[in-house]
Coordinates of C-alpha atoms and ligand atoms in Angstrom, one line a residue:
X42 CA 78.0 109.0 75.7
X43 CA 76.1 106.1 77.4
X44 CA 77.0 105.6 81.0
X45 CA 76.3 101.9 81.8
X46 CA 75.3 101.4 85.6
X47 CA 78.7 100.4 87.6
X48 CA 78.4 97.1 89.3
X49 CA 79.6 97.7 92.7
X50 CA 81.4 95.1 95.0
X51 CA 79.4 94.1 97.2
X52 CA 80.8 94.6 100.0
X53 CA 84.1 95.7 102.0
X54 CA 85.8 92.1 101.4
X55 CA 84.9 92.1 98.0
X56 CA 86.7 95.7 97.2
X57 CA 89.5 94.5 99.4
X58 CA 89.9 91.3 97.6
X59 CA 89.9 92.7 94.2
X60 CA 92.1 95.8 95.0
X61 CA 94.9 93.2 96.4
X62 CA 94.5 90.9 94.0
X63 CA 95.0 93.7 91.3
X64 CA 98.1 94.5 93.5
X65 CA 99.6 91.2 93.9
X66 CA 101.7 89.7 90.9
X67 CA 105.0 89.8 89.7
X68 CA 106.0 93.1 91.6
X69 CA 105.6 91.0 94.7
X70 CA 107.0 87.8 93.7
X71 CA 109.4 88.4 91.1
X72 CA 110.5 92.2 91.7
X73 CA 110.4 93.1 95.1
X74 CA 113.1 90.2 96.1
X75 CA 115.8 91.3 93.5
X76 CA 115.2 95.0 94.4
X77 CA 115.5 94.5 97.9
X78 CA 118.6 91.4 97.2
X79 CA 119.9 94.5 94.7
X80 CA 119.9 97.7 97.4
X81 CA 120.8 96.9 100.4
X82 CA 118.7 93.9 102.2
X83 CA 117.2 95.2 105.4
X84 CA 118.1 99.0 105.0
X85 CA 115.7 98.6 101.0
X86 CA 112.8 96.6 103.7
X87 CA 113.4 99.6 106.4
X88 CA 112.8 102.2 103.8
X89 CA 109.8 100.4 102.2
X90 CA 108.4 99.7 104.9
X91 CA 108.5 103.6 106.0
X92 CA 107.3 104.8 102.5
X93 CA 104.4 102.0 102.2
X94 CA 102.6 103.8 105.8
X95 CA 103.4 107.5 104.6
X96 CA 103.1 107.6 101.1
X97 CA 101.5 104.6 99.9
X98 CA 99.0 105.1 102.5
X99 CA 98.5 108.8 101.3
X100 CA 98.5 108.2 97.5
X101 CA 95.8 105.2 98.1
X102 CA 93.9 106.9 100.1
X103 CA 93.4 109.6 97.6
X104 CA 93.5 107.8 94.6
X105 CA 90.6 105.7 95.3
X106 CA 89.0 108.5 97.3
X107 CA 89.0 110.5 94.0
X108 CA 87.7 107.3 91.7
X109 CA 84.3 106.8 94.4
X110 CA 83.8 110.6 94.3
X111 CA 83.3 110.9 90.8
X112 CA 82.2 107.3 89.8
X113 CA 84.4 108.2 86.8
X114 CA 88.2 105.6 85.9
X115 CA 90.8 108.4 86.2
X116 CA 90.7 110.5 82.5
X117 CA 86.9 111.2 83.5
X118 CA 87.5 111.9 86.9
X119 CA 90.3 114.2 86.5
X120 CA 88.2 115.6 84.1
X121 CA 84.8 116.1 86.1
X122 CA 87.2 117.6 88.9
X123 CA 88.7 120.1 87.2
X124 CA 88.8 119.7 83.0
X125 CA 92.5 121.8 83.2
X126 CA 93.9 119.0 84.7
X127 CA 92.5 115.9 82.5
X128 CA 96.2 116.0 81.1
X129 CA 96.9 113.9 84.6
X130 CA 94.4 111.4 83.7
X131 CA 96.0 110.8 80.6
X132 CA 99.8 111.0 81.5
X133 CA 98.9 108.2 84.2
X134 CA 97.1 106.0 81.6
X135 CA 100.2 105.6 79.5
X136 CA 101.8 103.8 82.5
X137 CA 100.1 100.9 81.7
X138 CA 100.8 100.7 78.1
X139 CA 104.6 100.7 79.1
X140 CA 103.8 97.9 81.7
X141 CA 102.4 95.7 80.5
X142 CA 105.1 94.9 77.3
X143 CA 107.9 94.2 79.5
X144 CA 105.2 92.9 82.3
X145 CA 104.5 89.8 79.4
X146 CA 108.6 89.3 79.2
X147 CA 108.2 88.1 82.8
X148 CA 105.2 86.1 82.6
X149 CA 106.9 84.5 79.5
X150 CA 109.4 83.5 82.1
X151 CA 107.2 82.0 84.1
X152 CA 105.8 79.7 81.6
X153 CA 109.5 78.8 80.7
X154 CA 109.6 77.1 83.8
X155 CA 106.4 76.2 83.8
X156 CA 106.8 73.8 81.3
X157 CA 110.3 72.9 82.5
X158 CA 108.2 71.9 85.8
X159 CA 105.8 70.1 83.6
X160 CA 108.1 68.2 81.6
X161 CA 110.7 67.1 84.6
X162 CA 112.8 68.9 83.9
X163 CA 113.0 70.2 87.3
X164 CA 116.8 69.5 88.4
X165 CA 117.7 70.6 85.0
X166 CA 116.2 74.3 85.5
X167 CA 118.3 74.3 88.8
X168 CA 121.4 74.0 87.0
X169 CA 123.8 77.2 86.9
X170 CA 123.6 78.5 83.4
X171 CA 120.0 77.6 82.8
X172 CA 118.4 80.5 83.1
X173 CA 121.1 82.5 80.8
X174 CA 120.9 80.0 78.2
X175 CA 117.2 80.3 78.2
X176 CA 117.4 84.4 77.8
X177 CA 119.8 84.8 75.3
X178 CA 118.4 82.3 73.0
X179 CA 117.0 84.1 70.2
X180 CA 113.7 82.4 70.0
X181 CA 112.6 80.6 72.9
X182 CA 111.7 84.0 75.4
X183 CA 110.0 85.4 72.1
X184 CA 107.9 82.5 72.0
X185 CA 107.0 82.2 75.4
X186 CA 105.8 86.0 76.0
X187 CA 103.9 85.8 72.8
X188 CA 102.2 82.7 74.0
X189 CA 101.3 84.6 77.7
X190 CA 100.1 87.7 75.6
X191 CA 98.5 85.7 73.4
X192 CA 96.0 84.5 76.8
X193 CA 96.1 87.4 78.0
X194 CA 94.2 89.2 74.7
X195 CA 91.9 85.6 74.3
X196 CA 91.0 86.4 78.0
X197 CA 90.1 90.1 77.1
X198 CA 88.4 89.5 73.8
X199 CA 86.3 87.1 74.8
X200 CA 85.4 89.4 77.7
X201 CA 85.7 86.4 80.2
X202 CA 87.8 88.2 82.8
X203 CA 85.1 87.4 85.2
X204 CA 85.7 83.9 85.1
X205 CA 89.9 84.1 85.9
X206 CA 89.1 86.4 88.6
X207 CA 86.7 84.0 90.3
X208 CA 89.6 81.6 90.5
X209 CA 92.1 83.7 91.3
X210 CA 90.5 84.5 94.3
X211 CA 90.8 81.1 95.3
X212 CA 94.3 79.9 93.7
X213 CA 95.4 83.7 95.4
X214 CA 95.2 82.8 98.8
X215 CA 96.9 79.2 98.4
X216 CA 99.5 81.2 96.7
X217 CA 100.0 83.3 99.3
X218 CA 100.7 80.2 101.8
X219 CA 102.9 78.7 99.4
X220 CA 105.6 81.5 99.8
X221 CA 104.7 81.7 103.5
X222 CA 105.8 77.9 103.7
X223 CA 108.8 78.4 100.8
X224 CA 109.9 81.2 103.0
X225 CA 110.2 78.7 105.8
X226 CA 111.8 76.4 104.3
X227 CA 114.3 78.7 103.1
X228 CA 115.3 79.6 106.4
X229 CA 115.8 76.2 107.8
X230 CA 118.5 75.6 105.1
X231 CA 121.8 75.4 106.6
X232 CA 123.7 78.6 105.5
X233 CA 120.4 80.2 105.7
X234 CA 121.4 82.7 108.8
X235 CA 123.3 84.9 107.2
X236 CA 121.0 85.7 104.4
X237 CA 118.0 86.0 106.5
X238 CA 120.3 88.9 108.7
X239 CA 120.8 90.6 105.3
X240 CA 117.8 90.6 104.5
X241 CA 116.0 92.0 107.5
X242 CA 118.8 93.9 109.5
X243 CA 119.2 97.2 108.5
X244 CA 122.7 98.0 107.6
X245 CA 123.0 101.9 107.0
X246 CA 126.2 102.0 105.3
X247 CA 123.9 100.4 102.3
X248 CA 121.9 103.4 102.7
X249 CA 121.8 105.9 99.4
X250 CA 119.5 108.0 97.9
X251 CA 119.3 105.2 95.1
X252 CA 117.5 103.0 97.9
X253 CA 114.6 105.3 97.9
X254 CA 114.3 105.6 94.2
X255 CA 114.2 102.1 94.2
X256 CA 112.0 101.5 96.8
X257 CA 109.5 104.5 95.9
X258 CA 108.9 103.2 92.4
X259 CA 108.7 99.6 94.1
X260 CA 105.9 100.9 96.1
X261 CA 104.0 102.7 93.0
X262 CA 104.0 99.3 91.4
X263 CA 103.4 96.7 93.2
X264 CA 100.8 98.4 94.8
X265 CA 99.7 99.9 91.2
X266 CA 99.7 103.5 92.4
X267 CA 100.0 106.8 90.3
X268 CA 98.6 104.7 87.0
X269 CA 94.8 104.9 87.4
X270 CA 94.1 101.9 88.8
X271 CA 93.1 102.8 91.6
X272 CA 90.8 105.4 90.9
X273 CA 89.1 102.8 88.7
X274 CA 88.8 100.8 91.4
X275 CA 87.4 103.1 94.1
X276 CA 85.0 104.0 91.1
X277 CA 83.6 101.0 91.8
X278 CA 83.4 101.1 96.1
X279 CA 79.9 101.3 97.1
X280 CA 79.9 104.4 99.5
X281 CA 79.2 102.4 102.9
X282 CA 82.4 100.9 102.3
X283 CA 85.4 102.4 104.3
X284 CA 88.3 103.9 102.7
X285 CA 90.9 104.2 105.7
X286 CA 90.5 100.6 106.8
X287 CA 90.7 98.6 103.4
X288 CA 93.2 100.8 102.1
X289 CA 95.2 99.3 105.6
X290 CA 94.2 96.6 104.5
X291 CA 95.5 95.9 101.0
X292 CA 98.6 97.8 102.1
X293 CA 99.2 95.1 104.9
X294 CA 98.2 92.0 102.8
X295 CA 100.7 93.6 99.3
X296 CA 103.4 94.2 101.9
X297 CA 103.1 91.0 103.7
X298 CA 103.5 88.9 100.6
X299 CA 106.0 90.8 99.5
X300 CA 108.2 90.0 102.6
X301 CA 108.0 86.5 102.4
X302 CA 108.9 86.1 98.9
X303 CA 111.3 88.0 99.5
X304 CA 112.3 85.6 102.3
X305 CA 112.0 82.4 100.1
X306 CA 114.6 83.7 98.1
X307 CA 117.1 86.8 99.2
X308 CA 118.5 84.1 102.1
X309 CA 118.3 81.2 99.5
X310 CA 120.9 83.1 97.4
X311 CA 123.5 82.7 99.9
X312 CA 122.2 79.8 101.0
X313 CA 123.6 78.4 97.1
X314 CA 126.5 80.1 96.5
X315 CA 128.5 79.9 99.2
X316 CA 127.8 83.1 100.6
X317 CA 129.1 85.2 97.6
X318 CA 127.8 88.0 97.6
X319 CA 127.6 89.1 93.9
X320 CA 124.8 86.6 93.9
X321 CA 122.3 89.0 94.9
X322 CA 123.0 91.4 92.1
X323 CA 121.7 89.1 89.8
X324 CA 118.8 91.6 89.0
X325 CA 115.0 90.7 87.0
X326 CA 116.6 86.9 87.0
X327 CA 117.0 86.6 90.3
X328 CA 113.6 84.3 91.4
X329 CA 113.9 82.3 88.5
X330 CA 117.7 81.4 88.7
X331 CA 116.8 81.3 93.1
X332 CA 114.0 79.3 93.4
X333 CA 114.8 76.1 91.0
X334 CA 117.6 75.3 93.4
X335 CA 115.7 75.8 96.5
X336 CA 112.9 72.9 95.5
X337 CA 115.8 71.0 94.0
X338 CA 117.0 70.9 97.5
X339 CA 113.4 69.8 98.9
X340 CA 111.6 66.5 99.2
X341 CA 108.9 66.4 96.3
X342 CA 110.4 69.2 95.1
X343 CA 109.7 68.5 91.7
X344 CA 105.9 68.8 92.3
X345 CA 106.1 72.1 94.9
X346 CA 108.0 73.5 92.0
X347 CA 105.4 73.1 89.7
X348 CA 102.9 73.9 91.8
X349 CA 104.5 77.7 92.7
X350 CA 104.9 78.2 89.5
X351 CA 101.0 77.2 87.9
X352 CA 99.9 79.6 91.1
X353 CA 102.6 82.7 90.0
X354 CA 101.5 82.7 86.0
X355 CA 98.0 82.8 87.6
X356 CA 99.2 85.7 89.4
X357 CA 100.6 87.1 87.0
X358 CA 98.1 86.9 84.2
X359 CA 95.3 88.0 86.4
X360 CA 97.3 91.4 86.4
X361 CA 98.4 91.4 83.1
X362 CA 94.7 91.3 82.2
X363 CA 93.6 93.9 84.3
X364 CA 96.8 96.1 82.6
X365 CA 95.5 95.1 79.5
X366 CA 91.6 95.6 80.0
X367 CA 92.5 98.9 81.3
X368 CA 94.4 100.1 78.2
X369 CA 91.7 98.6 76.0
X370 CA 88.7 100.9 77.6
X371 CA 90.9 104.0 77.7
X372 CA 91.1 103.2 73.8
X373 CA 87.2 102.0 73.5
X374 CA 86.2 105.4 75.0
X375 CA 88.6 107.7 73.7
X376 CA 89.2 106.6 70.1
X377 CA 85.8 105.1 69.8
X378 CA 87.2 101.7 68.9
X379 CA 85.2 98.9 69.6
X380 CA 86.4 96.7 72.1
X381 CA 87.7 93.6 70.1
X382 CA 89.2 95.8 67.7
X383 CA 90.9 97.5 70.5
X384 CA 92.3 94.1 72.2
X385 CA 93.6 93.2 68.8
X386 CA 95.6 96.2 68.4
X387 CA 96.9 96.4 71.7
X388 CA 97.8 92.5 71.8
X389 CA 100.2 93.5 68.1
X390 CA 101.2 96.7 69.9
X391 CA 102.3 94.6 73.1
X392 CA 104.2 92.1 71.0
X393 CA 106.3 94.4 69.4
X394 CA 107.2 96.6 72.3
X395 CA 107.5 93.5 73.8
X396 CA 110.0 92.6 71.6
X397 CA 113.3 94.6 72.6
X398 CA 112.3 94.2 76.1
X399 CA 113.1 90.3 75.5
X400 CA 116.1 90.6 72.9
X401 CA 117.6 93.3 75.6
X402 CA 119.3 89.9 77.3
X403 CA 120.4 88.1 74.3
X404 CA 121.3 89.5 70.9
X405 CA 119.8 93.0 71.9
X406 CA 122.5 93.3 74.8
X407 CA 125.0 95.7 73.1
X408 CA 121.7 98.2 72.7
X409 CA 121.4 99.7 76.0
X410 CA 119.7 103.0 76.4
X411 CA 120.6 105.3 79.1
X412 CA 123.5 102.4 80.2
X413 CA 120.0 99.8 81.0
X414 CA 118.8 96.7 79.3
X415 CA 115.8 97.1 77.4
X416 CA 113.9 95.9 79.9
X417 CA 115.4 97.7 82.7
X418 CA 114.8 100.6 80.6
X419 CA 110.9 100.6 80.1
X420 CA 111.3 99.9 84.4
X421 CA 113.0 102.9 84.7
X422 CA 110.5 105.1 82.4
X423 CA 107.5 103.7 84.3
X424 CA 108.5 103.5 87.3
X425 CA 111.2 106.2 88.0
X426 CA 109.9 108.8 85.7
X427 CA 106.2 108.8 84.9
X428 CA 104.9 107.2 88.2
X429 CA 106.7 110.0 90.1
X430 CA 105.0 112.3 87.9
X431 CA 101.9 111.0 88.3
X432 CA 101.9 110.9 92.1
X433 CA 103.6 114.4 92.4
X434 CA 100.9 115.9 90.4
X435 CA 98.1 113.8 91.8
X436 CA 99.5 115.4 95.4
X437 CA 99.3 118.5 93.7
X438 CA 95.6 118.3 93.0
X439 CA 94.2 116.9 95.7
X440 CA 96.1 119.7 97.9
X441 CA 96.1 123.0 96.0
X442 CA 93.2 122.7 93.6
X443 CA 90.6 120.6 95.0
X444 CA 91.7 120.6 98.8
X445 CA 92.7 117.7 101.0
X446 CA 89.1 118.5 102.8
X447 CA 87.2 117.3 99.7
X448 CA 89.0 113.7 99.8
X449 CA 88.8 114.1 104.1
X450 CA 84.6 114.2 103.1
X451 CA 84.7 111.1 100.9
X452 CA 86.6 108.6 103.4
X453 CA 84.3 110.7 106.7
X454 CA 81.3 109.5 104.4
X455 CA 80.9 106.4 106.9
X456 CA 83.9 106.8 109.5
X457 CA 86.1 108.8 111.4
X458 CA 89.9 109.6 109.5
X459 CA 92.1 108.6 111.9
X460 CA 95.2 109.6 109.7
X461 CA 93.5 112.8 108.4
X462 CA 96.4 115.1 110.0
X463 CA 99.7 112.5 108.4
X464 CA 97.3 112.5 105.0
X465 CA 97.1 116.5 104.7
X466 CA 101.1 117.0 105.9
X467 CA 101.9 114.3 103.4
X468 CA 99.6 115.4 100.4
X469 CA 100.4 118.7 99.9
X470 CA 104.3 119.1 101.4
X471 CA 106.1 116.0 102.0
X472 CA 105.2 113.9 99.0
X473 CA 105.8 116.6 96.4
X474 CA 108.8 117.9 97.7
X475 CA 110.1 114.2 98.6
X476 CA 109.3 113.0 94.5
X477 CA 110.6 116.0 93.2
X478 CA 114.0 115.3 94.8
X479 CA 113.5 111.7 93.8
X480 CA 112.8 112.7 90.3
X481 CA 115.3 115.0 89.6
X482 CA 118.1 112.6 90.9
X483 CA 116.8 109.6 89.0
X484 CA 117.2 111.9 86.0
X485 CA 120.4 113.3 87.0
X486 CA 121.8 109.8 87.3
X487 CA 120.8 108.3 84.3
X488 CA 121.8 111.0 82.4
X489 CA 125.2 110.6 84.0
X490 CA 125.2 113.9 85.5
X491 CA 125.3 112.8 88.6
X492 CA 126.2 109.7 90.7
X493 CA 123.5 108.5 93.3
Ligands
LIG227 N1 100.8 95.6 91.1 C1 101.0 94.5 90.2 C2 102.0 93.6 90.7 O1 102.5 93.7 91.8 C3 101.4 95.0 88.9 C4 100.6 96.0 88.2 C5 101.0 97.2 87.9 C6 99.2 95.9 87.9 N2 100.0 97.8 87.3 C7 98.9 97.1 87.3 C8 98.3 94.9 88.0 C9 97.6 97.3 86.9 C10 97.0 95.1 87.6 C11 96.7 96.3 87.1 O2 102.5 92.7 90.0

């Protein structure tokens, strides 16, 4: 097969941007607040906050420490490390094709209220009921996602991905001091106090093994870890750029914008309903039914509303291109499809799996596999099943069968390792053991064996 040359960023800000603009999206703005809302406030943060500096730290590191080795997205690098264990490459490349289904569900969301935005209806999208009157009509979510998987696969087909990410990397950082300022906001509302104390004061009687479930498979996505993506990515690093620092760096800047939207909204909930409490339990609605009544409450609401909003589809498009460009070369290479006919496939494919995924919260909602939503379903699959997988086994090979020192040479290329010792302990004891037990009990617990 013809290798073409990679393009390489150019340099350390470039790989930096790109990585965290691959990691920021929906997982930040949309799931991360209902998780954390969901389990626990401040104890969900605590934990997060303690996996994202051992594990996401670790898994990064190697990840994108494997991709630059071997120049090679992660079936071919798995491959050219070892060819027994290409099966890893493979089992992390179906993440993606889950993903990105129930990812355009979302994003059909977001253009829901897009156009409410658009079209004034602003103080209308605040009202209580909205949102569920929007979901469990039969046709409207269906036409939304298809119309955001419908760019998504123009976008890829035409091959102008280039273009969107240009602007992303503006529209991104505006974004990013949007929810700063939202957040804010939010907790200058009267009400706001206790809210804010939920969300960042740890309270260890919320504590359960479920947080770290929860919060692990948070981490794997919004920081797209144990799905290839960032091996591709680090196939791409040019080799004076350092690992250790701008993994630090993406971590910081995915976490950071993570907290504050999870600070517009997690406070705003008791901030509009009178401190109940069953509020925050609202689950994959809660920033849309949230976030319409905060700029109800604000001067030119209207307008900030509609602005957060353009900025979040942006957001979230840019990824759900990425997941879909992804899937499309895995296809390209290993099925020898070309690569239009592969984006039409996928877009069909998409659509349909995308299809329960939305019908889960209207005339669907009597299915529910394993006791979830549709949606809430595919979550659980990617997130609590196969990205544990992934990373376990990814742990596995970098410790047992190609050695932590063989990553420790790729990130000493052009600096010192200053957490070489916490990377080694966490690689090849701590992070198997730790997913294995997380694994298991996810299982257990959906299965009903067990409660967690
Ligand atoms: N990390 C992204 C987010 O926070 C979602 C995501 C998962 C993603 N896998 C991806 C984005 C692959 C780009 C490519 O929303």
């Amino acid at each position: 097969m013809k290798h073409k040359k990679r393009s390489n960023f150019s340099n350390k800000l470039g790989f930096v941007l790109a990585a965290a603009g691959s990691a920021v999206g929906l997982g930040n703005l949309w799931r991360f607040p209902y998780l954390a809302a969901k389990y626990g406030g401040g104890i969900f943060l605590l934990v997060y906050l303690i996996l994202a500096v051992t594990f996401g730290f670790t898994i990064m590191i190697g990840e994108i420490a494997i991709g630059r080795k071997t120049g090679l997205s992660a079936i071919g690098a798995f491959e050219k490390l070892d060819k027994k264990y290409t099966f890893i490459g493979y089992l992390a490349s179906i993440v993606p094709i889950i993903i990105l289904p129930y990812y355009s569900v979302i994003g059909g969301w977001v253009i829901k209220y897009f156009v409410d935005f658009i079209s004034g209806n602003s103080v209308k999208a605040a009202k209580d009921g909205h949102f569920e009157a929007f979901i469990s009509n039969p046709t409207q979510p269906i036409i939304c996602f298809f119309i955001f998987i419908l760019i998504t696969a123009i976008i890829v087909f035409l091959g102008v991905e280039k273009g969107v990410e240009k602007v992303s990397k503006i529209l991104m950082p505006v974004l990013a001091i949007l929810t700063v300022g939202i957040a804010i906001y939010t907790a200058t509302l009267p009400g706001s106090i206790d809210g804010l104390l939920y969300y960042v004061k740890p309270n260890f009687n919320h504590f359960s093994i479920k947080t770290v479930v929860a919060a692990m498979g948070q981490l794997f996505y919004s920081m797209s870890l144990a799905m290839g993506i960032m091996i591709t990515y680090g196939s791409y690093m040019k080799k004076d750029v350092k690992i250790e620092s701008s993994v630090t760096q993406i971590e910081i800047f995915d976490t950071c914008i993570a907290f504050f939207a999870g600070m517009m909204i997690v406070p705003a909930v008791f901030v509009f309903n009178n401190g109940d409490s069953s509020a925050i339990n609202a689950g994959p609605g809660l920033m849309f039914i949230t976030l319409p009544k905060v700029f109800n409450s604000m001067n030119l609401g209207s307008v900030i509303g509609l602005l957060f909003f353009i900025l979040v589809l942006f957001a979230a498009l840019t990824s759900s291109i990425s997941l879909m460009e992804t899937i499309v070369s895995i296809i390209h290479d290993k099925l020898h499809i070309g690569r239009k006919k592969a984006t039409l496939i996928i877009a069909i494919f998409t659509c349909i799996v995308a299809l329960p995924s939305s019908l889960g919260f209207g005339i669907w909602s009597g299915i529910t596999p394993l006791g979830m939503s549709f949606l809430d379903f595919f979550d659980f699959i990617s997130n609590s099943i196969l990205m544990p997988i992934v990373a376990m086994l990814t742990c596995f090979f970098i410790g047992f069968v190609i050695k932590t020192d063989a990553i420790a040479e790729e990130v000493k290329l052009n600096s010192s390792f200053k957490r070489e010792k916490l990377f080694v302990i966490m690689t090849k004891y701590i992070a198997p053991v730790l997913l294995l037990i997380i694994l298991v009990s996810s299982i257990l617990n959906a299965l009903g064996i067990v409660k967690i």
